[in-house]
Amino acid sequence: MKNQLRNGVITKTGMRNGFMLYERCVRIIEILIQSRQAMTTGELASLLSVSSRTIRSDLDVIDEWLGGFSHEPVVRIPGIGILLKDINGQIQMHLREKGTGGYVMSSAERVRSITGWLLSEGSSTSIAEMAEKLQVSAATVSNDLQKVKSWMDRSCIHMVSKPHMGITVRDTENNIRRGCIMVLREMLETGTHQQELIGMRFTQAESLLRKYQMTSFCNVLNAWREKILFIIRELQDSAHVTISDNGFCAMFLYLLTAFTRMDRGHPVSVKRQTFPHIEVPSGFDYNRIHDMILDQTGLDADENEMFLIHAEWMSLRKFGSSQEINVEHVLIAKELIAEVKDSLEIEFEEGDDTVLDLAAHLSVMQYRLFLNIPAEHNAALQEIEETFPDVCQVVRQKLCAILKERLGTVNQEVCSREAVYISMYIVACILKNPLEAAVKKDVIIVCNSTVATSRILENRLKSIFSNVNVVKSISYREFISAAQPLSCDLIISTLPLESTQYQCVTVNPLLKLEDINKLMGMFMLRMQNVDFNKYISATINIVARSLELKPEERIKLSIELTRDIKEEVQGLDKSHKPAVRNLLDESLVAVNVHARNCYDAIQLAGDLLKKKGYITQRHIDEMIRIKRKLGGYMVIDKGVALPHLLAPELSGPCMSVITLDKPVRFNHADNDPVDLIVMLLSNHNTAHIKVLEELVDLLGDAKKREAIRLSTSAYELLSIIS
């Protein structure tokens, strides 16, 4: 069969109507059918993050497709908008008949489809076979395979491609299962609803799996899904615990793989007696769970299978019940904390709770190390590593040394991720600061999965605000399943919550400036008095280690530094010249700029700074990379994005501002689309604080924000900021 691209449509001989719509065309059709009133091309362009010209071209394509079954074309009413009526449901019927292969996938979708296919099908395939299935050229598949190979390499999964032998994945069951988890999460595009999608909303997940060519995987999933859901529920209920969504997904896919393997008569290669150091806690009843699996599935799991099921279950973080604490893990926890104190020459009070929490984490960690799987993803990890690299490095070195002595060999990648998790507990202790007695607001903290994240947030709240009383910290699952009303004045969460019953606010666990301003402005939390001596002492310790100062030189430096810092702070307070205005001139402002998407918008804002020689393309690429990795975190207000970067090599803070002719999506749940971009880079993590404070004030003024958007020149925009 021959494919030809004509406008926005692929024509193919032998296909009814001769047309396959792009997915964007399908989305336009669905939007227009569901809309109760006319929509403009501008509104459609904004929703789909494309230009109005592209929408007009797509509408012509849709007209041609509609004509294929004698349907009326899209109605265009000048000055009003666009309408599409689905006469007798014909359009929906033809869209259903078109099926999952009825539109041309984007490059990203094809890469995901090929990845899922290779991971789940098992047998080798060829470029020609994939091209036929995806209805694209062999050259297109070859280009996509390069991206698939990069994905596999990043995920440490071995993909083999040899002439006359085809393309396949050759790796361990653990690695292939881990790859399936990763691609499943990408397909579902969710971090907190996987349990729901695999459970009661499975039809949505099933259609995605079939769309991405994972038919065999989908069939196996259909066969075992209800049985596995029952077993996981029983495991949680019998232990009086809940597991996170990431943990649920991992456990579900492990049981799916294990049951499929046992059903096909393939025994597991791991032997229980080979791993005497892996403990079996009293809470895991082998016989009862074995009988439950036999009753539900008809499969008689042997000792080795039960050992691996137990190890997978124990590798997950659980909530709602106290965990058995091993004395050896308590000693390791204390050893790690002592190493940080000695190596960095800092003092802090860790408390028994932190030691026990850390010991519980180490108990879970031993199973992850045994299974060679990294800890669950946590958005705060990268920020912890960037903000406290010295703590992470000390913990990483000490942890690897302890584990090598105990286990002989360890997976460096898994060990490194675990070290950052452990550092989160220790950082939470370092950030502690005593509170003065005051009338306090009762606060409940909600985090997605880890105790460490809640500890950091709790201690940040206590160190910054004088009237906060943290009642307790709970997981997201505990929040949504709470049977009794939660007693508190405010819920502070690290992920968005939907609640009409409670006052809720979403923050970064490290409490960035925008979070602090939000809590002060909306919920009347009061700031602590800044203790200069603490920061001065820390600075002196760093300088003394670097320069090997004598005791008398340390005292002299301490006196001078105290005086200089206080004078600097007083100078900032007396300054009336806006820091924002100091960084901007007309060459760093552009209005009504056209951007194809959010990445293009970041590039355009960065180009203004690059032309002045303030930054390089490398800095822009890094901000784009961070955006791809972390999603909509750059969006700080309705329609406002703040791409930012800490770059020590810069001479000082720099910024640019652009407004867009058409808004683009940054993938933020509440504040999309974006039409105002403020880019800020700094060479020091405090040098831009004054700028951020002014931006918060400026963008908090709705009238000024709107005036900035409506500016017709750089001069006009600057006059508003001034």
XYZ file of C-alpha atoms in Angstrom:
722
model
C 0.000 0.000 0.000
C 1.179 3.507 -0.738
C 0.853 6.429 1.660
C 0.624 10.023 0.501
C 0.470 13.106 2.700
C -2.076 15.634 1.524
C -2.649 18.731 3.709
C -3.379 17.292 7.169
C -4.569 13.907 5.946
C -2.898 10.646 5.060
C -4.518 9.098 1.973
C -4.180 5.374 1.599
C -5.384 3.200 -1.217
C -7.835 0.574 -0.086
C -9.146 2.547 2.936
C -12.744 3.700 3.045
C -13.053 7.424 2.280
C -9.294 7.361 1.600
C -8.617 9.372 4.757
C -7.111 8.973 8.194
C -7.379 11.986 10.473
C -4.584 13.323 12.622
C -5.355 13.029 16.322
C -5.599 16.821 16.524
C -8.405 16.763 13.943
C -10.225 14.142 16.017
C -9.881 16.353 19.094
C -11.245 19.371 17.198
C -14.255 17.311 16.079
C -14.919 16.124 19.647
C -14.572 19.655 21.074
C -16.962 21.138 18.507
C -19.565 18.395 18.968
C -19.499 18.749 22.762
C -19.573 22.566 22.712
C -23.013 24.115 23.205
C -22.034 27.318 21.440
C -19.868 28.473 18.553
C -16.106 28.502 19.110
C -13.564 30.757 17.415
C -10.377 29.545 15.753
C -8.484 31.454 18.435
C -10.202 29.490 21.218
C -9.460 26.184 19.502
C -5.856 27.245 18.881
C -5.453 28.091 22.578
C -6.896 24.742 23.699
C -4.621 22.763 21.371
C -1.493 24.971 21.651
C -1.268 25.634 17.903
C -1.745 28.690 15.681
C -5.092 29.846 14.278
C -3.698 29.166 10.810
C -3.138 25.514 11.739
C -6.717 25.271 13.013
C -8.063 26.671 9.730
C -6.038 24.067 7.805
C -7.341 21.310 10.098
C -10.934 22.446 9.509
C -10.430 22.025 5.752
C -9.171 18.491 6.414
C -12.226 17.766 8.574
C -14.551 19.075 5.838
C -12.977 16.657 3.356
C -13.329 13.766 5.802
C -16.986 14.629 6.518
C -17.668 14.730 2.781
C -16.504 11.124 2.542
C -19.787 9.987 4.123
C -21.932 12.872 2.754
C -22.068 14.824 6.000
C -22.455 18.599 6.054
C -19.140 20.496 6.431
C -18.135 22.511 9.483
C -20.264 25.676 9.740
C -18.240 28.921 9.824
C -20.188 32.040 10.879
C -18.187 35.297 10.447
C -17.921 37.254 13.679
C -19.453 34.429 15.731
C -17.427 31.254 15.335
C -17.479 27.612 14.244
C -20.210 25.007 14.716
C -20.428 21.289 14.007
C -23.652 19.317 14.418
C -23.488 15.532 14.627
C -26.561 14.629 12.553
C -28.063 11.373 13.878
C -24.733 10.539 15.533
C -23.064 9.838 12.179
C -19.775 11.506 13.109
C -19.383 9.598 16.385
C -20.221 6.355 14.566
C -17.545 6.959 11.914
C -14.987 7.957 14.560
C -15.646 4.688 16.400
C -15.343 2.706 13.174
C -12.081 4.522 12.487
C -10.682 2.819 15.610
C -7.383 3.265 17.378
C -5.382 3.102 14.146
C -7.637 5.557 12.369
C -5.470 8.578 12.881
C -1.774 9.182 12.376
C 0.178 9.096 15.638
C 2.573 11.847 16.575
C 6.273 11.000 16.849
C 6.046 10.836 20.664
C 3.060 8.471 20.457
C 4.823 6.207 17.961
C 7.895 6.016 20.209
C 5.685 5.084 23.154
C 3.831 2.536 21.025
C 7.036 0.862 19.780
C 8.451 0.842 23.325
C 5.346 -0.821 24.741
C 5.246 -3.303 21.888
C 8.875 -4.403 22.360
C 8.493 -4.707 26.143
C 5.245 -6.666 26.149
C 5.275 -8.861 23.030
C 8.489 -10.777 23.730
C 9.186 -12.004 20.186
C 11.398 -10.087 17.762
C 9.923 -7.818 15.112
C 11.153 -5.866 12.093
C 11.064 -2.281 10.879
C 8.780 -3.323 8.017
C 6.328 -4.996 10.404
C 6.223 -1.927 12.651
C 5.814 0.405 9.661
C 2.837 -1.643 8.447
C 1.232 -1.712 11.907
C 1.746 2.025 12.513
C 0.918 2.925 8.878
C 4.041 5.038 8.348
C 7.186 4.644 6.259
C 10.144 2.437 7.201
C 12.347 5.563 7.361
C 9.986 7.073 9.946
C 10.171 3.924 12.081
C 14.000 3.948 11.819
C 14.064 7.497 13.200
C 11.613 6.544 15.960
C 13.755 3.538 16.910
C 16.676 5.846 17.711
C 14.458 7.548 20.315
C 13.240 4.177 21.587
C 16.875 3.058 21.970
C 17.659 6.238 23.944
C 14.661 5.563 26.215
C 15.801 1.966 26.754
C 19.377 3.081 27.488
C 18.203 5.675 30.035
C 16.077 2.988 31.662
C 18.993 0.479 31.668
C 17.034 -1.984 29.479
C 18.914 -3.912 26.772
C 17.399 -3.606 23.271
C 18.964 -5.687 20.474
C 18.751 -4.901 16.754
C 20.532 -7.167 14.257
C 20.166 -7.565 10.462
C 17.960 -10.525 9.431
C 17.205 -11.236 13.107
C 14.962 -8.307 13.913
C 14.526 -6.065 16.940
C 13.784 -7.328 20.433
C 14.370 -6.678 24.139
C 16.750 -9.114 25.834
C 16.926 -8.457 29.543
C 15.971 -9.828 32.945
C 12.368 -10.201 34.013
C 12.931 -7.515 36.669
C 14.154 -4.957 34.140
C 11.425 -5.694 31.592
C 8.775 -5.448 34.314
C 10.282 -2.153 35.478
C 10.155 -0.896 31.882
C 6.474 -1.886 31.643
C 5.761 0.075 34.829
C 7.490 3.147 33.404
C 5.759 3.044 30.025
C 2.396 2.332 31.671
C 2.792 5.415 33.847
C 3.740 7.486 30.805
C 0.701 6.235 28.905
C -1.668 6.919 31.769
C 0.060 10.292 32.290
C -0.699 10.304 36.005
C 1.241 9.915 39.214
C -1.638 9.644 41.678
C -4.474 7.760 39.953
C -2.871 4.520 38.715
C -4.779 2.399 41.215
C -8.055 3.927 40.058
C -7.218 3.440 36.370
C -6.207 -0.197 36.766
C -9.204 -0.733 39.053
C -12.640 0.758 38.518
C -11.672 2.901 35.503
C -9.836 0.094 33.702
C -11.626 0.653 30.380
C -9.659 3.898 30.001
C -6.356 2.101 30.590
C -7.412 -0.785 28.329
C -8.078 1.508 25.367
C -4.664 3.125 25.850
C -2.908 -0.237 25.957
C -4.558 -1.333 22.727
C -3.831 2.037 21.133
C -0.129 1.600 21.897
C -0.014 -1.916 20.384
C 0.291 -3.667 23.786
C -2.444 -6.176 22.905
C -0.780 -9.243 24.471
C -0.141 -7.316 27.668
C -3.755 -6.132 27.666
C -5.077 -9.682 27.218
C -2.964 -10.976 30.114
C -4.051 -8.014 32.217
C -7.704 -8.782 31.483
C -7.226 -12.406 32.520
C -5.671 -11.702 35.942
C -6.794 -8.179 36.878
C -9.705 -8.943 39.236
C -7.801 -11.717 41.024
C -4.755 -9.492 41.594
C -6.887 -6.579 42.809
C -8.495 -8.901 45.371
C -5.105 -10.190 46.576
C -3.644 -6.678 46.968
C -6.730 -5.555 48.896
C -6.371 -8.561 51.197
C -2.654 -7.881 51.725
C -3.419 -4.286 52.736
C -6.416 -5.145 54.917
C -4.708 -7.980 56.786
C -1.707 -5.767 57.608
C -3.925 -2.697 58.305
C -1.886 -0.606 55.860
C -2.265 1.231 52.555
C 0.348 1.518 49.815
C 1.010 4.445 47.507
C -0.191 4.470 43.902
C 3.355 3.911 42.655
C 3.668 0.988 45.058
C 0.319 -0.404 43.952
C 1.394 -0.267 40.301
C 4.676 -2.046 41.094
C 2.958 -4.797 43.136
C 0.215 -5.262 40.548
C 2.642 -5.707 37.660
C 4.871 -8.025 39.697
C 1.953 -10.360 40.480
C 0.783 -10.119 36.860
C 4.213 -11.265 35.654
C 4.548 -13.965 38.317
C 1.091 -15.462 37.698
C 1.579 -15.448 33.915
C 4.961 -17.151 34.307
C 3.607 -19.794 36.703
C 0.576 -20.406 34.482
C 2.903 -21.119 31.539
C 5.042 -23.499 33.602
C 8.195 -21.374 33.918
C 9.731 -21.610 37.423
C 11.570 -18.675 38.956
C 15.377 -18.948 38.995
C 15.924 -17.327 42.427
C 16.396 -19.728 45.353
C 15.282 -18.718 48.859
C 18.275 -20.255 50.646
C 20.708 -18.135 48.577
C 19.683 -15.004 50.506
C 19.900 -15.726 54.254
C 20.286 -12.011 55.111
C 16.773 -11.230 53.802
C 14.464 -11.391 56.819
C 10.894 -12.687 56.970
C 9.008 -10.449 59.432
C 6.261 -11.859 61.617
C 3.575 -9.835 59.798
C 3.853 -11.853 56.559
C 1.884 -15.122 56.838
C 3.321 -17.346 54.086
C 0.758 -20.125 54.452
C -2.316 -17.878 54.481
C -1.136 -15.849 51.469
C -0.138 -19.023 49.608
C -3.634 -20.470 50.174
C -5.281 -17.209 49.095
C -3.305 -17.186 45.812
C -4.176 -20.853 45.232
C -7.865 -20.175 45.900
C -8.013 -17.099 43.631
C -5.826 -18.248 40.747
C -5.471 -22.021 40.982
C -1.679 -21.550 41.032
C 0.423 -23.415 43.612
C 3.290 -20.996 44.340
C 6.409 -22.760 45.628
C 8.740 -21.499 48.363
C 10.867 -19.475 45.934
C 7.856 -17.756 44.343
C 6.451 -16.908 47.779
C 9.835 -15.532 48.833
C 9.878 -13.131 45.858
C 6.248 -12.073 46.403
C 7.156 -11.360 50.025
C 10.252 -9.367 48.966
C 8.237 -7.280 46.474
C 5.584 -6.514 49.115
C 8.205 -5.582 51.715
C 9.973 -3.244 49.237
C 6.946 -0.906 49.217
C 6.399 2.039 51.540
C 3.284 1.460 53.655
C 1.074 3.768 55.708
C -1.237 3.319 58.644
C 0.614 0.834 60.847
C 3.806 0.801 62.879
C 6.634 -1.145 61.292
C 8.967 -3.648 62.928
C 12.302 -1.967 63.654
C 15.525 -3.938 63.389
C 18.210 -2.954 65.932
C 20.894 -3.169 63.241
C 19.004 -0.628 61.115
C 18.756 1.732 64.102
C 22.540 1.532 64.500
C 23.075 2.189 60.769
C 20.729 5.198 60.962
C 22.725 6.662 63.853
C 25.976 5.934 62.011
C 24.798 7.836 58.914
C 23.673 10.841 60.967
C 26.974 10.896 62.880
C 28.910 10.767 59.591
C 27.089 13.876 58.299
C 27.791 15.734 61.547
C 31.483 14.808 61.552
C 32.174 15.298 57.842
C 30.376 18.648 57.542
C 31.184 19.846 61.080
C 27.595 20.772 61.854
C 25.453 20.152 64.920
C 21.745 19.374 64.932
C 19.305 17.438 67.084
C 17.960 14.395 65.265
C 15.488 13.082 67.851
C 14.299 9.507 68.383
C 11.464 9.845 65.856
C 13.874 10.623 63.028
C 16.147 7.698 63.932
C 13.187 5.302 63.999
C 11.767 6.673 60.725
C 15.165 6.289 59.095
C 15.537 2.744 60.463
C 12.111 1.870 59.023
C 13.242 3.236 55.658
C 16.396 1.106 55.816
C 14.252 -1.978 56.527
C 12.309 -1.377 53.318
C 15.476 -0.453 51.439
C 17.089 -3.875 51.939
C 14.345 -5.445 49.817
C 14.720 -2.863 47.054
C 18.455 -3.564 46.972
C 17.774 -7.292 46.784
C 15.329 -6.763 43.881
C 17.624 -4.208 42.206
C 14.812 -1.656 41.880
C 15.175 2.060 42.657
C 12.959 3.731 45.241
C 9.627 5.208 44.168
C 9.837 8.525 42.324
C 9.629 11.637 44.504
C 9.621 15.121 42.956
C 11.624 16.545 45.877
C 14.658 14.298 45.239
C 16.273 16.455 42.562
C 15.719 19.594 44.586
C 17.245 18.012 47.699
C 20.301 16.927 45.706
C 20.730 20.382 44.152
C 20.134 22.289 47.406
C 22.108 20.023 49.775
C 24.757 18.308 47.598
C 27.249 18.044 50.469
C 24.811 16.113 52.681
C 23.860 13.798 49.791
C 27.497 13.102 48.936
C 28.436 12.204 52.521
C 25.421 9.905 52.889
C 26.055 8.299 49.488
C 29.667 7.428 50.311
C 28.884 6.134 53.796
C 25.838 4.123 52.703
C 27.730 2.418 49.864
C 30.558 1.530 52.259
C 28.133 0.029 54.808
C 26.225 -1.957 52.188
C 29.361 -3.313 50.495
C 30.622 -4.525 53.870
C 27.257 -6.156 54.625
C 26.177 -7.461 51.201
C 29.414 -7.680 49.227
C 28.094 -5.963 46.074
C 25.439 -3.295 45.548
C 23.776 -1.667 42.544
C 25.333 1.822 42.431
C 22.299 3.401 40.756
C 19.858 2.023 43.341
C 22.227 2.904 46.188
C 22.629 6.482 44.922
C 18.843 7.038 44.778
C 18.423 5.576 48.271
C 21.165 7.884 49.570
C 19.199 10.955 48.468
C 16.082 9.591 50.182
C 18.022 9.087 53.409
C 19.443 12.598 53.035
C 15.868 13.928 53.083
C 15.451 12.673 56.659
C 18.745 14.229 57.735
C 18.051 17.528 55.946
C 14.730 17.667 57.814
C 16.708 17.572 61.089
C 19.187 20.225 59.934
C 16.323 22.576 59.080
C 14.805 22.333 62.566
C 14.499 25.562 64.561
C 12.831 26.003 67.998
C 9.531 27.856 68.008
C 8.554 30.640 70.338
C 5.348 30.170 72.294
C 2.446 31.658 70.346
C -1.172 31.087 69.397
C -0.784 28.565 66.627
C -2.786 27.294 63.665
C -3.335 23.538 63.598
C -1.944 22.156 60.348
C -2.123 18.698 58.756
C 0.502 17.864 56.126
C -0.432 15.667 53.148
C 2.338 14.118 51.008
C 2.138 11.611 48.176
C 4.238 8.840 49.625
C 7.305 9.406 51.795
C 7.766 10.219 55.455
C 10.948 12.131 54.593
C 9.073 14.639 52.421
C 6.612 15.378 55.207
C 9.475 15.739 57.719
C 11.193 18.315 55.506
C 7.993 20.273 55.020
C 7.141 20.110 58.720
C 10.531 21.415 59.808
C 10.550 24.101 57.115
C 7.159 25.306 58.351
C 8.378 25.375 61.939
C 11.624 27.136 61.080
C 9.915 29.866 59.032
C 6.603 30.490 60.827
C 6.018 31.177 64.501
C 2.327 30.190 64.727
C 2.225 26.728 63.129
C 1.300 23.575 65.031
C 1.709 20.488 62.856
C -0.914 18.066 64.158
C 0.205 15.144 61.987
C 1.374 14.116 58.526
C -0.684 11.735 56.375
C -0.435 10.209 52.905
C -2.615 11.156 49.955
C -4.412 7.801 50.188
C -5.182 8.390 53.881
C -6.560 11.851 53.061
C -9.005 10.708 50.383
C -10.148 7.663 52.384
C -10.488 9.401 55.791
C -13.684 8.121 57.432
C -13.808 10.845 60.109
C -13.420 14.630 59.571
C -9.844 15.844 60.033
C -9.442 18.303 62.898
C -7.302 21.203 61.685
C -7.305 24.851 60.594
C -5.397 24.229 57.377
C -4.133 21.373 55.195
C -0.763 21.966 53.536
C -0.045 19.491 50.743
C 2.760 18.763 48.284
C 0.235 17.737 45.603
C -3.059 19.310 44.474
C -6.081 18.370 46.587
C -9.732 18.789 45.713
C -11.778 19.533 48.845
C -14.718 21.754 49.748
C -14.533 20.618 53.368
C -11.049 21.899 54.240
C -8.827 24.880 53.557
C -6.056 23.385 51.412
C -2.911 24.897 49.933
C -0.357 23.217 47.643
C 3.343 23.978 48.231
C 6.815 22.800 47.294
C 8.191 20.681 50.203
C 11.162 23.065 50.492
C 8.777 26.061 50.793
C 9.945 28.403 48.070
C 9.368 32.136 48.248
C 6.027 31.970 46.436
C 4.815 29.358 48.928
C 5.890 31.495 51.885
C 4.123 34.541 50.460
C 1.013 32.447 49.786
C 0.900 31.144 53.363
C 1.503 34.588 54.847
C -1.017 36.359 52.625
C -3.845 33.820 52.510
C -3.603 32.110 55.887
C -1.953 34.742 58.126
C 1.067 32.670 59.124
C 3.691 34.820 60.892
C 7.405 34.785 60.108
C 10.024 33.849 62.689
C 12.743 36.353 63.611
C 15.834 35.638 61.538
C 18.699 34.273 63.633
C 21.776 35.791 61.995
C 24.150 33.941 64.302
C 23.076 30.550 62.917
C 23.852 31.535 59.330
C 27.055 33.339 60.279
C 28.279 30.297 62.216
C 27.600 28.006 59.257
C 29.425 30.388 56.906
C 32.442 30.609 59.224
C 32.676 26.807 59.381
C 32.702 26.556 55.585
C 35.354 29.274 55.177
C 37.486 27.873 57.991
C 37.549 24.421 56.403
C 38.503 25.881 53.026
C 41.234 28.286 54.227
C 42.477 26.473 57.369
C 41.982 29.549 59.553
C 43.573 29.881 62.981
C 41.220 30.347 65.991
C 41.912 34.106 66.249
C 41.292 34.539 62.509
C 37.934 32.767 62.874
C 36.875 35.195 65.634
C 37.927 38.240 63.595
C 36.114 36.956 60.497
C 32.992 36.266 62.557
C 32.876 39.866 63.862
C 33.423 41.378 60.408
C 30.924 39.068 58.751
C 28.246 39.838 61.343
C 28.694 43.581 60.785
C 28.689 43.264 56.983
C 25.585 41.077 56.847
C 23.585 43.358 59.131
C 24.627 46.416 57.127
C 23.671 44.650 53.898
C 20.225 43.711 55.224
C 19.632 47.253 56.495
C 20.715 48.572 53.094
C 18.198 46.329 51.357
C 15.437 47.557 53.634
C 16.269 51.212 52.892
C 16.569 50.728 49.138
C 13.730 52.264 47.143
C 14.946 51.450 43.654
C 13.093 48.368 42.324
C 15.362 45.383 41.748
C 13.228 44.208 38.811
C 13.618 47.537 37.005
C 17.375 47.409 37.556
C 17.609 44.159 35.593
C 15.405 45.139 32.647
C 15.714 47.469 29.682
C 13.820 47.591 26.384
C 16.138 45.042 24.755
C 15.127 42.462 27.376
C 11.382 42.893 26.843
C 9.288 41.701 23.883
C 5.516 41.964 23.456
C 2.997 40.017 21.353
C 5.556 37.355 20.434
C 4.359 34.221 18.642
C 5.406 30.893 20.198
C 4.492 27.468 18.844
C 4.516 25.852 22.289
C 5.914 26.244 25.812
C 9.432 25.168 24.784
C 9.462 27.735 21.993
C 8.337 30.386 24.517
C 11.249 29.523 26.845
C 13.651 29.710 23.891
C 12.319 33.142 22.834
C 12.638 34.576 26.348
C 16.145 33.128 26.614
C 17.173 34.556 23.234
C 16.794 38.093 24.609
C 19.334 37.333 27.352
C 21.589 35.395 24.986
C 21.802 38.332 22.557
C 23.043 40.519 25.417
C 25.706 37.947 26.261
C 24.278 37.303 29.734
C 23.614 33.584 29.168
C 24.351 30.878 26.598
C 22.208 28.357 24.735
C 23.272 25.783 27.312
C 21.355 27.673 30.002
C 18.233 27.805 27.814
C 18.510 24.092 27.019
C 18.769 23.304 30.731
C 15.551 25.222 31.503
C 13.793 23.378 28.672
C 15.115 20.062 30.018
C 13.815 20.859 33.499
C 10.422 21.815 32.052
C 10.199 18.493 30.188
C 11.086 16.597 33.356
C 9.006 18.443 35.960
C 5.956 19.497 33.955
C 4.030 22.627 34.907
C 6.068 23.654 37.957
C 7.205 26.875 36.172
C 3.651 28.254 36.145
C 3.378 30.478 39.230
C 0.062 32.227 38.603
C -2.857 32.286 36.195
C -1.287 32.581 32.756
C 2.190 33.405 34.142
C 5.299 31.203 33.815
C 8.651 31.770 35.528
C 11.418 29.728 33.840
C 14.376 30.030 36.219
C 17.834 28.608 36.777
C 20.667 28.815 39.286
C 23.948 29.146 37.352
C 27.019 29.940 39.518
C 29.095 30.918 36.451
C 26.920 33.991 35.744
C 28.133 37.404 36.894
C 24.817 38.189 38.604
C 21.025 37.926 38.311
C 19.461 38.584 34.898
C 15.922 38.479 33.582
C 13.717 38.973 30.526
C 9.977 39.384 29.980
C 7.855 38.449 26.967
C 4.117 38.471 26.297
C 2.591 36.116 23.723
C 0.104 36.872 20.972
C -1.561 33.518 21.662
C -1.284 31.634 24.965
C 0.416 28.220 25.084
C 0.044 25.281 27.455
C 2.676 24.548 30.120
C 0.776 21.499 31.449
C -0.271 23.117 34.727
C -3.473 21.729 36.211
C -4.985 25.108 37.176
C -3.115 28.028 35.612
C -2.842 27.108 31.916
C -2.651 28.495 29.278
C 0.257 30.945 29.662
C 0.753 34.243 27.839
C 3.257 36.016 30.131
C 6.805 34.636 30.495
C 9.235 36.038 33.070
C 12.676 34.409 32.812
C 15.049 34.747 35.774
C 18.575 33.404 36.220
C 20.884 33.947 39.176
C 24.424 33.060 40.164
C 23.555 32.591 43.840
C 20.571 31.116 45.642
C 19.879 34.376 47.532
C 20.991 37.020 45.001
C 17.573 37.088 43.321
C 15.400 37.123 46.470
C 14.635 40.843 46.187
C 13.616 40.335 42.556
C 11.293 37.468 43.487
C 9.702 39.511 46.262
C 8.951 42.320 43.811
C 7.599 39.891 41.217
C 5.221 38.406 43.792
C 3.946 41.903 44.655
C 3.742 42.958 41.008
C 1.947 39.871 39.704
C -0.287 39.827 42.763
C -1.832 43.093 41.513
C -4.504 41.947 39.031
C -4.731 45.361 37.340
C -0.975 45.591 36.765
C -0.854 42.004 35.551
C -3.564 42.701 32.990
C -1.897 45.965 31.953
C 1.354 44.068 31.314
C -0.512 41.606 29.095
C -2.108 44.432 27.096
C 1.145 46.362 26.591
C 1.829 47.165 22.934
C 5.522 48.029 23.324
C 8.505 47.237 25.521
C 8.541 50.857 26.698
C 4.915 50.634 27.842
C 5.534 47.364 29.705
C 8.588 48.788 31.486
C 6.637 51.862 32.562
C 4.058 49.600 34.245
C 6.778 47.701 36.120
C 8.359 50.964 37.244
